[in-house]
Tab-separated table of C-alpha atoms in Angstrom:
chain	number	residue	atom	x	y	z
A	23	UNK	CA	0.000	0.000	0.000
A	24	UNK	CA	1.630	3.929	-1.013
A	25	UNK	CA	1.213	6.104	1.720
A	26	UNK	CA	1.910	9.733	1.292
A	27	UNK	CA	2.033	11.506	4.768
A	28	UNK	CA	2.286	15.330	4.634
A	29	UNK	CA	4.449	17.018	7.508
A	30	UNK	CA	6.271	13.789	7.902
A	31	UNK	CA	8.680	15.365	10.341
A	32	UNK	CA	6.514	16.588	12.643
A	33	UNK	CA	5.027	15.420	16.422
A	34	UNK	CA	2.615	12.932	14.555
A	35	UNK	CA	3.852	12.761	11.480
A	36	UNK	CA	7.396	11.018	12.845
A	37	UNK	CA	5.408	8.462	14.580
A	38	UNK	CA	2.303	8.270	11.569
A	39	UNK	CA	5.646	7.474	9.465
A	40	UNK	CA	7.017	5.179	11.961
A	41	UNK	CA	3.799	2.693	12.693
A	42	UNK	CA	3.070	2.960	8.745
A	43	UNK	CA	6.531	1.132	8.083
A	44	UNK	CA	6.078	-1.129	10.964
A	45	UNK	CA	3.202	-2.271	9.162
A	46	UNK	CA	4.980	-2.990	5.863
A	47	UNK	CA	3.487	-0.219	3.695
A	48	UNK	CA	5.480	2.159	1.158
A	49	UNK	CA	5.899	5.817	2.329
A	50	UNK	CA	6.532	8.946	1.056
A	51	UNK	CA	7.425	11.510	3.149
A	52	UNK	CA	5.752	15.368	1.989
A	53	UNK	CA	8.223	17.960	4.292
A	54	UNK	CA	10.071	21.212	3.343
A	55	UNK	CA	12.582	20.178	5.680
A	56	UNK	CA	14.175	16.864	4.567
A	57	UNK	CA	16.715	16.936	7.137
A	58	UNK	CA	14.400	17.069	10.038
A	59	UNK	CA	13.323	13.338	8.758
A	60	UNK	CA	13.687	10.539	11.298
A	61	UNK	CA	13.064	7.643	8.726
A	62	UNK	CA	15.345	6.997	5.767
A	63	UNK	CA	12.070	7.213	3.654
A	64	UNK	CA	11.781	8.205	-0.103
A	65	UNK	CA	10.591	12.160	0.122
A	66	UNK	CA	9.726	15.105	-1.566
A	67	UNK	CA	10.600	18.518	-1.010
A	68	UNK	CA	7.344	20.367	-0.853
A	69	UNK	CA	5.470	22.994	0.226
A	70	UNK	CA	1.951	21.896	1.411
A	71	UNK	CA	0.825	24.345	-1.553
A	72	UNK	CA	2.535	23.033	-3.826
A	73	UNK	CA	1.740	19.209	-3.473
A	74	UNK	CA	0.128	18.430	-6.943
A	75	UNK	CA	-2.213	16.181	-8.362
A	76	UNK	CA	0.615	14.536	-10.143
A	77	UNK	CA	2.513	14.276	-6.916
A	78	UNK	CA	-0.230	12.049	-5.196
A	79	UNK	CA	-1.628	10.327	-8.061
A	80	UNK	CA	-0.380	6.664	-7.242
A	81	UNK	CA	-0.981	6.951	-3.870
A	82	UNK	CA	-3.549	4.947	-2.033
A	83	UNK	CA	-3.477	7.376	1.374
A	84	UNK	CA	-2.414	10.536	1.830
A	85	UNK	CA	-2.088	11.608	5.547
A	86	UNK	CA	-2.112	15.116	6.152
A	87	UNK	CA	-0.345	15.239	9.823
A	88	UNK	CA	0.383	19.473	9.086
A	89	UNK	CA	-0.441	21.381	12.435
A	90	UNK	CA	-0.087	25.308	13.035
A	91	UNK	CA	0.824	27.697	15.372
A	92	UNK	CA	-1.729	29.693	17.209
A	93	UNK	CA	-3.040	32.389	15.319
A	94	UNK	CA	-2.221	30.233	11.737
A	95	UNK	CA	-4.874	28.466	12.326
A	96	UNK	CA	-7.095	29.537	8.838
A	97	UNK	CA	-4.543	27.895	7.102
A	98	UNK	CA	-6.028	24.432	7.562
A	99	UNK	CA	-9.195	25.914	5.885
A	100	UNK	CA	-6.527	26.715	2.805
A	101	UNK	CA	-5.219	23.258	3.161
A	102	UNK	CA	-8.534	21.457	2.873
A	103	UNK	CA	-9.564	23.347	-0.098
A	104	UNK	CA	-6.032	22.567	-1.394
A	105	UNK	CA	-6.078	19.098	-0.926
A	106	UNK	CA	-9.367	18.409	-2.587
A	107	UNK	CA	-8.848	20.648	-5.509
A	108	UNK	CA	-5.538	17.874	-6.448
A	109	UNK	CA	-7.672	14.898	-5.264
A	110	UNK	CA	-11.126	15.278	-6.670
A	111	UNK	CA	-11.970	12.826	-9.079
A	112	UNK	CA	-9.219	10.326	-7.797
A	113	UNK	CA	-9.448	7.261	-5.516
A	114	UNK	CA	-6.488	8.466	-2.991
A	115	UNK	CA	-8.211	8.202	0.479
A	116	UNK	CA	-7.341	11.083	3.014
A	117	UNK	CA	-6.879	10.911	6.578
A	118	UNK	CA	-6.284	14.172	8.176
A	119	UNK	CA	-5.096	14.201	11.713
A	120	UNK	CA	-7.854	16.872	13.253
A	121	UNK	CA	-8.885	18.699	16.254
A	122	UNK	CA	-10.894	17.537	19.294
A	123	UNK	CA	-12.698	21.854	19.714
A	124	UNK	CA	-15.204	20.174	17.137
A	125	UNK	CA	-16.441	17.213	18.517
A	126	UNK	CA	-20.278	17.023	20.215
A	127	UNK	CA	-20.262	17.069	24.278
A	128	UNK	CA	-22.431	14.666	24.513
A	129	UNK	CA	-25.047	12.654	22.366
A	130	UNK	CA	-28.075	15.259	22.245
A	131	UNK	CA	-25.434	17.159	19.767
A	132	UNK	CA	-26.620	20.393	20.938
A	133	UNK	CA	-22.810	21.742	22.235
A	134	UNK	CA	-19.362	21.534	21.305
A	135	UNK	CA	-15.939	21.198	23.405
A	136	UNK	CA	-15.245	24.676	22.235
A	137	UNK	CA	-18.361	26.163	23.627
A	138	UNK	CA	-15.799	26.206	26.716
A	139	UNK	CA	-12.553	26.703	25.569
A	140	UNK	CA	-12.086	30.789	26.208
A	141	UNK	CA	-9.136	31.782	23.447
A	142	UNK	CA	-8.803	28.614	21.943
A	143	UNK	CA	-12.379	28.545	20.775
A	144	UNK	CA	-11.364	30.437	17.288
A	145	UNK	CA	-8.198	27.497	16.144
A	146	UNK	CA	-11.230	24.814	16.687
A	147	UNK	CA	-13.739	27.175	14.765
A	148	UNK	CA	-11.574	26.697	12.026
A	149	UNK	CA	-10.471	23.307	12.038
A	150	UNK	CA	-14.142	22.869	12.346
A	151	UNK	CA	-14.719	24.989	8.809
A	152	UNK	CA	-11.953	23.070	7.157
A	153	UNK	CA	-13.515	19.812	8.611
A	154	UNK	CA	-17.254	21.050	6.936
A	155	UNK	CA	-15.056	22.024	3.222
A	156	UNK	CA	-14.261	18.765	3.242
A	157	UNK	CA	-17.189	17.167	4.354
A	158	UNK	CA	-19.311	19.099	1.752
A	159	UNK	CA	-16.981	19.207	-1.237
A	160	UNK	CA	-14.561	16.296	-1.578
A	161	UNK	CA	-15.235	13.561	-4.141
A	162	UNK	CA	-12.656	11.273	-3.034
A	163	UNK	CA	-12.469	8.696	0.019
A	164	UNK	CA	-11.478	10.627	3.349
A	165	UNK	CA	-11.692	10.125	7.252
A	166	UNK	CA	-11.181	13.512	9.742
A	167	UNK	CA	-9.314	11.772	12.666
A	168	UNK	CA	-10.001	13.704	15.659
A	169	UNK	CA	-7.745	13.266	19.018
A	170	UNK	CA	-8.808	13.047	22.269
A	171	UNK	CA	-9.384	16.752	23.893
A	172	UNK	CA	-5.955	15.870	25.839
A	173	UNK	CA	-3.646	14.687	23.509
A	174	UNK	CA	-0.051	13.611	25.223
A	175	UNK	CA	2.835	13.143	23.134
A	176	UNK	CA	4.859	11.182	25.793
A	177	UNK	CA	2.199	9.333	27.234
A	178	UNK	CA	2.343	5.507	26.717
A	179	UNK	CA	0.693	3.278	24.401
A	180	UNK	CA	-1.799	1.391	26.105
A	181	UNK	CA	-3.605	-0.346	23.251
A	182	UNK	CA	-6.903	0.407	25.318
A	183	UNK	CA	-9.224	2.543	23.434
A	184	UNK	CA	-12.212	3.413	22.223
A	185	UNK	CA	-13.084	4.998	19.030
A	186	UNK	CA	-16.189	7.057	17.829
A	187	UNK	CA	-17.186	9.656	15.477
A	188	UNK	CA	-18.843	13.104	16.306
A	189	UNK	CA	-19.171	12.831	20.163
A	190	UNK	CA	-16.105	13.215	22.929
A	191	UNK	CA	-15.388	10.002	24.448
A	192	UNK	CA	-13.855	9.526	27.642
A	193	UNK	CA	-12.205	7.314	29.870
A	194	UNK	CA	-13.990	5.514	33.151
A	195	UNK	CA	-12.181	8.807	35.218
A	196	UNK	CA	-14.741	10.946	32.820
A	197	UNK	CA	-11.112	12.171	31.005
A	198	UNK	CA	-11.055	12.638	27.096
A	199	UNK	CA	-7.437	11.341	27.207
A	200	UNK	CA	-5.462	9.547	24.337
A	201	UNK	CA	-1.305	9.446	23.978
A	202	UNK	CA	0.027	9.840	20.405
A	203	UNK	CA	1.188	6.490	20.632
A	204	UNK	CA	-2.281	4.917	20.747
A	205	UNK	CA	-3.820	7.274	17.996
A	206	UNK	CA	-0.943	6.603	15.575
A	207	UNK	CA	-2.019	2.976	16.033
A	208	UNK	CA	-5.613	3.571	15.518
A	209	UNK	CA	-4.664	6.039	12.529
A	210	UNK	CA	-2.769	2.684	10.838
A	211	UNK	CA	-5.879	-0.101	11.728
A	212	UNK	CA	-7.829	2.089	10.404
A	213	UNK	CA	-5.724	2.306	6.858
A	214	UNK	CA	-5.648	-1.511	7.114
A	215	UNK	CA	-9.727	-1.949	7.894
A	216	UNK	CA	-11.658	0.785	7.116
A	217	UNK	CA	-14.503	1.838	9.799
A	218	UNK	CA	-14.733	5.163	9.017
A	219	UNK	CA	-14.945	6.390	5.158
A	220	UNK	CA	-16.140	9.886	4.507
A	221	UNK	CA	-16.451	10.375	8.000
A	222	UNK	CA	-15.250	12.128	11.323
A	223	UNK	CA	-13.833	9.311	14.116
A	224	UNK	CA	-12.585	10.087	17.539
A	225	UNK	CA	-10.752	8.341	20.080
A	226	UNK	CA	-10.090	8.256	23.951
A	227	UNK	CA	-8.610	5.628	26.643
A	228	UNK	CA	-11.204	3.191	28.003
């Protein structure tokens, strides 16, 4: 399977590139910064802007793991009409690791995380609009893989885990908690068996 994973260098996309390999599939790495690679993977040097349809047209997934400073945070509006302009038409799936700000409270569906979230509340507001682009204009295979609303980079893996697709989940402590670990893992099963197409999913610790 050819796996193209956008921001390959970053937090998630080091470890997206890592379990993708473990699992015997062909990567590409997509990263301005080839040096900042931890896997001796095939790459190219690219903007996320200038990614073309040419660049992912024998892919089977493309992973977009790009994340933003605060204040940037429009930009993954930009990137989802972006990404669908070059994949439209094709049958390149897309996972794009997302935000939790978006995701329901509870299953009446009447409030969202961000409701609560004081200055954070405009980033999620946008992931949320690039989320609904996507949602309302791709043509092409896709999951939006939310994270828990704490999501812990060192934490470890516990292979525990729930998954879901609009709603917050939690743990039995009432915590939305997941480490990167376990939601890279999730992120790859769910390449391998797909539960989720054109779809948001979610995950948290059991």
């Amino acid at each position: 399977m050819k796996v193209g994973i956008i921001a390959a260098s970053g937090k998630s996309g080091s470890l997206i590139t890592d379990k993708c390999l473990q699992a015997g599939m062909d990567v590409t790495a997509f990263v301005r910064h080839p040096k900042k690679l931890v896997k001796n993977v095939p790459y190219q040097k690219r903007d996320i802007f200038d990614i073309s349809k040419k660049d992912v047209s024998d892919l089977d997934i493309l992973i977009n793991a790009i994340g933003f400073p605060i204040g940037d945070e429009k930009k993954h509006i930009d990137v989802a009409q972006h990404l669908v302009s070059i994949l439209n038409g094709s049958q390149t799936r897309l996972l794009v690791v997302g935000s939790a700000g978006h995701l329901y409270t509870d299953d009446s569906r009447t409030g969202k995380i961000y409701d609560n979230l004081g200055f954070m509340r405009t980033p999620s507001i946008n992931f949320e609009k690039a989320y609904r682009y996507l949602k309302e204009n791709a043509q092409f295979p896709w999951t939006f893989f939310a994270p828990a609303v704490n999501f812990e980079y060192s934490r470890p893996e516990t292979d525990d885990y729930s998954l879901g697709t609009d709603v917050v989940l939690t743990n039995q402590n009432s915590e939305s908690i997941i480490g990167y670990q376990d939601y890279t893992t999730a992120l790859v099963n769910e390449i391998k068996s797909p539960k989720f197409i054109n779809s948001m999913m979610t995950i948290s610790e059991n």
